[in-house]
Amino acid sequence: MSEKRDLTIRVAGEGGEGVVSTGDFMTAACARAGLEVYTFKTFPAEVKGGYCMFQMRFSDEPVYNQGDSFDVFVAFNGEAYELNKHLLIPGTVLVWDGPGGDFEPEIPEGVISYAIPMTKTSKDLGSIRSKNMVALGAVSTLFSVNEETLVEVLTNKFKKKGEEVLDFALKSFEAGKALGLAHEKTDPYAVVEGKEGKDNIVVAGNEACGLGAILGGLEFFSAYPITPATEVAKYVSAHIPKTGGTLVQAEDEIASLAQVLGASYAGKRSMTSTSGPGLALMSELIGMATMSETPALIIDVQRGGPSTGLPTKHEQSDLFLAVHGGHGDAPRIVMSVEGVKDCIHMTAQALNIAEKYQSPVILCSDGSLAFSTQTVERPNPNDFEIVNRKRWDGQGEFKRYEFTDDMISPMCDPGVEGGEHVATGLEHTETGAPNFTPDWHERNTEKRFSKLKALVDDLGPQEVDGDRDEEADVGIIAWGSTIGVVRESVQRLRAEGVKVKGFYPKLMYPMPVKEYEEFASKCKQILVPEVNYQGQLAFFIRAETSLNPISYTICGGLPFTPAMVVDKVKEINS
């Protein structure tokens, strides 16, 4: 068998053929067997039909991204084959639907081929809908997926639908296994054995944001459904009732943030989730949260844009909007997550930061991460600290916008005697009384900006991948899920002797300028790869620091691969 410690399998076909469920079953089985898993999927915006792809990467070591390409490709139909045949290079494996499918592939030299009559077998068994179970059985046998755990996963899934459904699924699975066993295995690939004793869970980015919010003490959630953020709300809706919290599906994004601000004003830890078009609609209320100094968390799951753009595709192009979207001087806190683990812990952290700094916080995720599932250590609820907002102690006169040493004023929940106050979007005095004089606007604007300055130190240093004092030929600055790609790229480059290091900021605004400049001072050149056309982070770096990085951008609806970043570093280092 191969010495390769990780294996990447891509399954593709028509939406509705069970491509995603095939991937989900294999992912769950491998994770239960103690493997590290990273998955990536793309699917059309249509409810049913269109090209759908699910890619799984399995290893007994941590995996940070979806990989460069695949080792094994499972084609459910001719369209999937046509879209992926250029990636069939010598040494890769093609598992395809035939005979009896809708295509006959031309097998490139050096490519190993296994024909599995998925469609014909499922029809012979009595239902075309079991095609994916046939494929699953064949693939699991050919590449040594742990059968015991896979059957457990299938049983848990289908027994809820009744014995007849479960029996048919397992019969189709067994038929697929027989078809796989009928082939003489000529490829070197197999899923490696997992490590025992790991208490891991497998969740997608959106689910992880919901989990982090619950663990972070979320009390109120309101959102309007929008791809690719909707699953955050779905997770919260299933779990917030258990904690006594409240969820509302609002009539639109504007209403959802308005409800969040109302609940927060009433003293509840509150958040919403949305994507680019929804965040744009929320911009006026983000300003309201800034002016009224009302804590609120907004999860922004970025997608391709502008307008309705690419609703189901990946992009990192909301940074301009997140940092500066809105009118007037409206500071807010912007953070970003790298992976599923971040989605859990940083969502909880972002709730605390919103409460502590009495500010809107925008936590940027992205389309790739939203649906990617990863194995992460099961979180311990006792590890999650709840930081509450500064509240009035009932002594003396209550001034809602009092100028304090840290510029963070005490808050008071409605109904507390002596704590009556006005909170509006108007400029105001310390008590909240409207006031439009130059003096008050200048003083309060300074207050709203300056109270966030402490956050840079409060969060601690941003991560440097490598020795902070070591000189490097190329320093790579990455944000969001691109960090996972850069981590592997840095590892590969170092293995080849290239002097390279990484800088992975999670706090996007206020920008930790000193840390950017310290990192860059040890690097001959700075590269900023990001999935947007304009190079938005690179733009901010030029605007706020003394640096002039090389911007490397793509915007085709897909994330970077490690090979792309490796090649770019070699190009600029040559």
Coordinates of C-alpha atoms in Angstrom, one line a residue, residues 73-537:
F73 CA -12.4 10.4 -8.3
V74 CA -15.9 8.9 -8.2
A75 CA -17.9 10.0 -11.2
F76 CA -21.7 9.5 -10.9
N77 CA -22.4 10.9 -14.4
G78 CA -21.0 12.1 -17.6
E79 CA -21.1 15.8 -16.7
A80 CA -19.0 15.1 -13.5
Y81 CA -16.5 13.2 -15.6
E82 CA -16.2 15.9 -18.2
L83 CA -15.7 18.6 -15.6
N84 CA -12.9 16.6 -13.8
K85 CA -11.2 14.6 -16.5
H86 CA -8.4 17.2 -16.8
L87 CA -7.4 16.3 -13.3
L88 CA -7.0 12.6 -14.1
I89 CA -3.3 12.3 -14.1
P90 CA -1.1 9.2 -14.0
G91 CA -1.5 7.6 -10.6
T92 CA -5.0 8.8 -9.9
V93 CA -8.0 6.5 -9.8
L94 CA -11.3 6.8 -11.6
V95 CA -14.3 5.0 -10.2
W96 CA -17.2 5.5 -12.7
D97 CA -20.8 4.5 -13.3
G98 CA -20.7 1.8 -15.9
P99 CA -21.7 -0.1 -17.8
G100 CA -25.2 1.2 -17.7
G101 CA -24.4 4.8 -16.9
D102 CA -24.7 7.9 -19.2
F103 CA -21.0 8.0 -20.3
E104 CA -18.1 5.9 -21.4
P105 CA -14.8 7.5 -20.2
E106 CA -11.6 7.7 -22.1
I107 CA -9.0 6.4 -19.6
P108 CA -5.8 8.5 -19.8
E109 CA -2.6 6.5 -19.7
G110 CA -1.5 5.8 -16.2
V111 CA -4.9 6.3 -14.6
I112 CA -6.4 3.3 -12.8
S113 CA -10.0 2.7 -13.6
Y114 CA -12.7 0.8 -11.8
A115 CA -16.1 0.5 -13.6
I116 CA -19.0 0.1 -11.1
P117 CA -22.5 -0.2 -12.6
M118 CA -24.1 2.0 -10.0
T119 CA -27.2 3.0 -12.0
K120 CA -27.9 -0.5 -13.4
T121 CA -27.4 -2.2 -10.0
S122 CA -29.6 0.2 -8.1
K123 CA -32.3 -0.2 -10.8
D124 CA -32.0 -4.0 -10.6
L125 CA -32.4 -3.8 -6.8
G126 CA -35.6 -1.8 -7.3
S127 CA -34.8 2.0 -7.0
I128 CA -32.5 4.4 -8.7
R129 CA -32.3 6.3 -5.4
S130 CA -29.9 3.7 -4.0
K131 CA -27.2 4.5 -6.6
N132 CA -25.2 6.3 -4.0
M133 CA -25.4 3.3 -1.6
V134 CA -24.0 1.1 -4.3
A135 CA -21.2 3.5 -5.0
L136 CA -20.5 3.8 -1.2
G137 CA -20.2 0.0 -0.9
A138 CA -17.8 -0.2 -3.8
V139 CA -15.6 2.7 -2.7
S140 CA -15.4 1.6 0.9
T141 CA -14.2 -1.8 -0.2
L142 CA -11.7 -0.6 -2.7
F143 CA -10.1 1.9 -0.3
S144 CA -10.5 0.2 3.0
V145 CA -12.9 2.5 4.8
N146 CA -13.7 0.9 8.2
E147 CA -16.8 -1.2 7.4
E148 CA -18.0 -1.6 11.0
T149 CA -18.2 2.2 11.6
L150 CA -19.7 2.8 8.2
V151 CA -22.5 0.3 8.8
E152 CA -23.1 1.9 12.2
V153 CA -23.4 5.3 10.5
L154 CA -25.8 4.0 7.9
T155 CA -27.9 2.2 10.5
N156 CA -28.2 5.3 12.7
K157 CA -29.2 7.3 9.7
F158 CA -31.8 5.0 8.1
K159 CA -33.3 3.3 11.1
K160 CA -35.2 6.5 11.8
K161 CA -37.0 6.0 8.4
G162 CA -38.1 2.5 9.2
E163 CA -36.8 -1.1 8.9
E164 CA -37.7 -1.4 5.2
V165 CA -35.6 1.7 4.3
L166 CA -32.7 0.5 6.4
D167 CA -32.7 -3.0 4.9
F168 CA -32.8 -1.6 1.3
A169 CA -29.9 0.8 2.1
L170 CA -27.8 -2.0 3.5
K171 CA -28.7 -4.4 0.7
S172 CA -27.6 -1.8 -1.8
F173 CA -24.4 -1.1 0.2
E174 CA -23.6 -4.9 0.2
A175 CA -24.2 -5.1 -3.6
G176 CA -21.7 -2.2 -4.1
K177 CA -19.2 -4.1 -1.9
A178 CA -19.5 -7.1 -4.1
L179 CA -18.9 -5.1 -7.2
G180 CA -15.8 -3.6 -5.6
L181 CA -14.4 -6.9 -4.5
A182 CA -14.9 -8.2 -8.1
H183 CA -12.1 -5.9 -9.2
E184 CA -8.5 -6.7 -8.8
K185 CA -7.1 -3.8 -6.9
T186 CA -4.2 -2.2 -8.8
D187 CA -3.9 1.2 -7.1
P188 CA -1.8 1.9 -4.0
Y189 CA -4.4 3.8 -2.0
A190 CA -6.2 3.1 1.2
V191 CA -7.6 5.0 4.1
V192 CA -5.0 4.7 6.9
E193 CA -6.0 3.5 10.4
G194 CA -7.2 6.2 12.8
K195 CA -5.8 6.8 16.3
E196 CA -7.7 5.4 19.2
G197 CA -8.9 7.4 22.2
K198 CA -9.7 10.6 20.4
D199 CA -12.8 12.4 21.6
N200 CA -13.5 14.3 18.4
I201 CA -16.6 15.6 16.8
V202 CA -17.2 16.3 13.1
V203 CA -19.0 19.5 12.4
A204 CA -19.3 22.1 9.6
G205 CA -18.3 25.7 10.0
N206 CA -21.8 27.0 10.2
E207 CA -22.8 24.4 12.8
A208 CA -19.7 25.3 14.7
C209 CA -20.6 28.9 14.8
G210 CA -24.0 28.0 16.3
L211 CA -22.3 25.7 18.8
G212 CA -19.9 28.4 19.8
A213 CA -22.7 30.8 20.3
I214 CA -24.6 28.4 22.6
L215 CA -21.5 27.7 24.6
G216 CA -20.8 31.4 24.8
G217 CA -24.0 32.1 26.6
L218 CA -26.2 33.3 23.7
E219 CA -29.6 34.4 24.9
F220 CA -31.2 35.9 21.8
F221 CA -30.9 35.2 18.1
S222 CA -32.7 36.7 15.1
A223 CA -31.8 36.1 11.5
Y224 CA -33.3 35.9 8.0
P225 CA -32.3 32.9 5.9
I226 CA -29.6 33.5 3.3
T227 CA -27.1 31.2 1.7
P228 CA -24.5 30.3 2.8
A229 CA -25.3 31.4 6.4
T230 CA -28.7 29.7 7.0
E231 CA -27.3 26.7 8.8
V232 CA -26.0 28.9 11.7
A233 CA -29.7 29.7 12.4
K234 CA -30.7 26.1 11.9
Y235 CA -28.3 24.9 14.5
V236 CA -29.2 27.6 17.0
S237 CA -32.9 27.0 16.5
A238 CA -32.4 23.4 17.5
H239 CA -30.4 24.1 20.7
I240 CA -31.2 27.6 22.1
P241 CA -34.6 26.4 23.5
K242 CA -32.6 24.0 25.8
T243 CA -30.8 27.0 27.4
G244 CA -33.9 29.1 27.8
G245 CA -32.9 31.5 25.0
T246 CA -35.1 32.9 22.2
L247 CA -34.8 32.6 18.4
V248 CA -36.8 34.7 15.9
Q249 CA -36.9 34.3 12.1
A250 CA -37.2 37.9 11.1
E251 CA -38.9 39.2 7.9
D252 CA -35.6 40.5 6.5
E253 CA -32.0 41.3 7.6
I254 CA -32.8 44.8 8.7
A255 CA -35.5 43.6 11.1
S256 CA -33.2 40.8 12.4
L257 CA -30.5 43.2 13.4
A258 CA -33.0 45.6 14.8
Q259 CA -34.4 42.8 17.0
V260 CA -30.9 41.9 18.1
L261 CA -30.2 45.5 19.1
G262 CA -33.5 45.6 21.0
A263 CA -32.8 42.4 22.9
S264 CA -29.2 43.6 23.6
Y265 CA -30.6 46.9 24.9
A266 CA -32.8 44.8 27.2
G267 CA -29.7 43.1 28.6
K268 CA -29.5 39.9 26.5
R269 CA -26.4 38.4 24.8
S270 CA -27.6 38.7 21.2
M271 CA -26.4 37.9 17.7
T272 CA -27.5 37.4 14.1
S273 CA -26.0 35.6 11.1
T274 CA -26.1 36.7 7.4
S275 CA -24.1 36.9 4.2
G276 CA -22.9 39.8 2.1
P277 CA -26.2 41.1 0.7
G278 CA -27.7 40.9 4.2
L279 CA -24.7 42.6 5.8
A280 CA -25.1 45.4 3.3
L281 CA -28.8 45.8 4.4
M282 CA -27.7 45.9 8.0
S283 CA -25.2 48.8 7.5
E284 CA -27.5 51.5 8.9
L285 CA -28.2 49.5 12.0
I286 CA -24.6 48.8 12.5
G287 CA -24.2 52.5 12.7
M288 CA -27.0 52.6 15.2
A289 CA -25.2 50.0 17.3
T290 CA -22.0 52.0 17.2
M291 CA -23.8 55.3 18.1
S292 CA -25.8 53.8 20.9
E293 CA -22.9 51.6 22.0
T294 CA -25.1 48.5 22.0
P295 CA -23.4 45.1 22.0
A296 CA -24.2 42.9 19.0
L297 CA -22.6 40.0 17.2
I298 CA -23.0 39.5 13.4
I299 CA -21.7 36.3 11.8
D300 CA -21.0 37.2 8.2
V301 CA -20.6 34.0 6.0
Q302 CA -19.1 35.5 2.9
R303 CA -20.1 34.4 -0.6
G304 CA -19.3 35.5 -4.1
G305 CA -20.7 38.9 -5.1
P306 CA -21.7 41.6 -5.6
S307 CA -25.5 41.5 -5.5
T308 CA -26.9 38.0 -5.4
G309 CA -23.7 37.0 -7.3
L310 CA -22.6 33.5 -6.5
P311 CA -24.8 32.4 -3.6
T312 CA -23.3 29.0 -3.0
K313 CA -19.7 29.8 -3.9
H314 CA -16.6 30.8 -1.9
E315 CA -15.1 34.3 -1.7
Q316 CA -13.4 36.6 0.9
S317 CA -14.8 39.9 -0.5
D318 CA -16.8 41.4 2.4
L319 CA -13.8 42.9 4.2
F320 CA -14.3 46.4 2.9
L321 CA -18.0 46.2 3.8
A322 CA -17.3 44.8 7.2
V323 CA -14.7 47.4 8.2
H324 CA -16.2 50.5 6.6
G325 CA -19.7 49.7 5.4
G326 CA -22.1 52.4 6.6
H327 CA -22.3 56.2 6.9
G328 CA -20.4 58.5 9.1
D329 CA -17.4 57.6 11.3
A330 CA -18.8 54.2 12.6
P331 CA -16.1 52.1 14.3
R332 CA -16.8 48.4 14.8
I333 CA -14.8 45.3 15.6
V334 CA -14.1 42.9 12.7
M335 CA -12.6 39.4 13.3
S336 CA -12.3 36.4 11.1
V337 CA -12.1 32.6 11.6
E338 CA -9.7 30.2 10.1
G339 CA -11.4 26.8 10.5
V340 CA -14.1 24.9 12.4
K341 CA -12.3 25.1 15.7
D342 CA -12.2 28.9 15.4
C343 CA -15.9 28.9 14.5
I344 CA -16.6 27.4 17.9
H345 CA -14.2 29.3 20.1
M346 CA -14.1 32.7 18.3
T347 CA -17.9 32.9 18.2
A348 CA -18.0 32.6 21.9
Q349 CA -15.1 35.0 22.2
A350 CA -16.8 37.5 19.9
L351 CA -19.9 37.5 22.1
N352 CA -17.7 38.4 25.1
I353 CA -15.9 41.1 23.1
A354 CA -19.2 42.7 22.0
E355 CA -20.4 42.8 25.6
K356 CA -17.1 44.1 27.0
Y357 CA -16.6 46.8 24.4
Q358 CA -20.3 47.6 23.9
S359 CA -19.8 47.5 20.2
P360 CA -21.0 45.7 17.1
V361 CA -18.7 42.8 16.3
I362 CA -18.6 41.3 12.8
L363 CA -17.1 37.8 12.7
C364 CA -16.2 36.9 9.1
S365 CA -16.5 33.3 8.0
D366 CA -16.7 32.2 4.3
G367 CA -18.5 30.0 1.9
S368 CA -15.8 27.3 1.9
L369 CA -15.7 27.0 5.6
A370 CA -19.5 27.2 6.0
F371 CA -20.0 23.7 4.6
S372 CA -16.6 22.2 5.2
T373 CA -16.6 19.6 7.9
Q374 CA -13.6 19.0 10.1
T375 CA -12.7 16.9 13.1
V376 CA -12.2 18.9 16.2
E377 CA -11.7 18.1 19.8
R378 CA -15.1 17.9 21.6
P379 CA -15.4 21.3 23.4
N380 CA -15.8 21.3 27.2
P381 CA -18.5 23.7 28.2
N382 CA -16.6 24.5 31.4
D383 CA -13.8 26.0 29.3
F384 CA -15.9 28.8 28.1
E385 CA -15.7 32.0 30.1
I386 CA -18.7 34.4 30.0
V387 CA -17.7 38.1 30.1
N388 CA -20.5 40.4 31.0
R389 CA -21.0 44.0 30.1
K390 CA -20.0 46.8 32.5
R391 CA -23.2 47.5 34.5
W392 CA -24.2 50.5 36.7
D393 CA -23.8 49.7 40.4
G394 CA -26.8 51.8 41.4
Q395 CA -24.7 54.4 43.1
G396 CA -24.9 58.1 42.2
E397 CA -26.3 59.5 39.0
F398 CA -26.5 57.1 36.1
K399 CA -24.9 58.5 33.0
R400 CA -25.3 56.0 30.1
Y401 CA -22.4 57.5 28.1
E402 CA -20.2 58.6 31.0
F403 CA -16.6 59.3 30.1
T404 CA -14.6 56.8 32.0
D405 CA -10.9 56.0 32.0
D406 CA -11.3 53.2 29.5
M407 CA -14.0 55.0 27.6
I408 CA -16.4 52.1 28.3
S409 CA -19.5 53.4 30.0
P410 CA -21.7 51.4 32.5
M411 CA -25.0 50.1 31.1
C412 CA -28.3 49.6 32.8
D413 CA -31.1 47.2 31.9
P414 CA -34.5 48.7 31.4
G415 CA -36.7 48.8 34.5
V416 CA -33.9 49.5 37.0
E417 CA -34.9 52.4 39.2
G418 CA -32.7 55.3 38.6
G419 CA -31.3 53.8 35.4
E420 CA -33.8 55.5 33.1
H421 CA -32.0 56.8 30.0
V422 CA -32.3 57.5 26.3
A423 CA -30.5 55.4 23.7
T424 CA -31.0 56.6 20.1
G425 CA -29.0 57.1 17.0
L426 CA -28.7 60.8 17.7
E427 CA -25.6 62.4 19.0
H428 CA -25.9 62.9 22.7
T429 CA -24.5 64.0 26.1
E430 CA -23.3 61.7 28.8
T431 CA -26.9 61.1 29.9
G432 CA -28.1 60.3 26.4
A433 CA -29.9 63.5 25.8
P434 CA -29.7 64.5 22.2
N435 CA -27.0 67.2 21.5
F436 CA -25.7 68.3 18.2
T437 CA -23.0 70.7 19.2
P438 CA -19.5 70.4 17.7
D439 CA -18.0 69.7 21.1
W440 CA -20.2 66.7 21.9
H441 CA -19.8 65.1 18.5
E442 CA -16.1 65.5 18.5
R443 CA -15.8 64.2 22.1
N444 CA -18.1 61.2 21.5
T445 CA -16.5 60.3 18.1
E446 CA -13.2 60.1 19.8
K447 CA -14.7 58.1 22.7
R448 CA -16.2 55.5 20.3
F449 CA -12.9 55.0 18.4
S450 CA -10.6 55.1 21.4
K451 CA -12.4 52.5 23.5
L452 CA -11.6 49.9 20.8
K453 CA -7.8 50.6 20.9
A454 CA -7.4 48.4 24.0
L455 CA -8.7 45.4 22.1
V456 CA -5.4 44.9 20.2
D457 CA -3.6 44.3 23.5
D458 CA -6.6 42.6 25.0
L459 CA -6.6 39.8 22.4
G460 CA -2.9 39.1 22.7
P461 CA -0.5 38.6 19.8
Q462 CA -1.6 37.4 16.4
E463 CA -0.1 34.1 15.3
V464 CA 3.2 34.0 13.6
D465 CA 3.9 30.6 11.8
G466 CA 7.6 30.3 12.5
D467 CA 10.2 32.0 14.7
R468 CA 9.3 35.6 15.2
D469 CA 12.9 36.7 15.1
E470 CA 14.0 34.5 12.2
E471 CA 14.7 36.2 8.9
A472 CA 12.7 35.0 5.9
D473 CA 12.8 35.5 2.2
V474 CA 9.0 35.6 1.9
G475 CA 6.4 36.3 4.6
I476 CA 2.9 35.3 3.8
I477 CA 0.0 37.1 5.5
A478 CA -3.3 35.3 5.2
W479 CA -6.8 35.6 6.7
G480 CA -9.9 33.5 6.9
S481 CA -9.9 29.9 5.6
T482 CA -7.0 30.8 3.4
I483 CA -4.8 30.4 6.5
G484 CA -5.3 26.6 6.4
V485 CA -4.0 26.6 2.8
V486 CA -1.0 28.8 3.7
R487 CA -0.1 26.6 6.7
E488 CA 0.4 23.6 4.5
S489 CA 2.2 25.7 1.8
V490 CA 4.7 27.0 4.4
Q491 CA 5.3 23.4 5.6
R492 CA 6.0 22.3 2.0
L493 CA 8.3 25.2 1.2
R494 CA 10.3 24.8 4.4
A495 CA 10.8 21.1 3.5
E496 CA 12.3 22.3 0.2
G497 CA 14.6 24.7 2.1
V498 CA 12.8 27.9 1.3
K499 CA 13.0 30.5 4.0
V500 CA 9.3 31.4 4.5
K501 CA 7.1 32.3 7.5
G502 CA 3.4 33.1 8.0
F503 CA 1.4 35.7 9.8
Y504 CA -2.3 34.9 10.5
P505 CA -4.3 37.8 11.9
K506 CA -7.7 37.0 13.3
L507 CA -8.4 40.6 14.4
M508 CA -9.0 42.5 11.1
Y509 CA -10.1 45.8 12.7
P510 CA -8.8 47.6 14.6
M511 CA -5.7 46.5 12.7
P512 CA -2.8 45.5 14.9
V513 CA -0.4 47.7 12.9
K514 CA 2.6 47.2 15.1
E515 CA 2.4 43.4 14.7
Y516 CA 2.1 43.6 11.0
E517 CA 5.2 45.8 10.8
E518 CA 7.2 43.7 13.2
F519 CA 6.5 40.6 11.2
A520 CA 7.4 42.3 7.9
S521 CA 10.6 43.7 9.3
K522 CA 12.0 40.1 9.3
C523 CA 10.9 39.4 5.7
K524 CA 12.4 40.5 2.4
Q525 CA 9.0 40.3 0.7
I526 CA 5.4 40.1 1.8
L527 CA 2.8 38.1 0.0
V528 CA -1.0 38.4 0.7
P529 CA -3.1 35.7 -1.0
E530 CA -6.9 36.2 -0.7
V531 CA -10.0 35.2 -2.5
N532 CA -11.2 38.5 -3.9
Y533 CA -10.5 40.6 -7.0
Q534 CA -9.3 43.8 -5.3
G535 CA -6.9 42.4 -2.7
Q536 CA -8.9 43.9 0.1
L537 CA -6.6 43.0 3.0

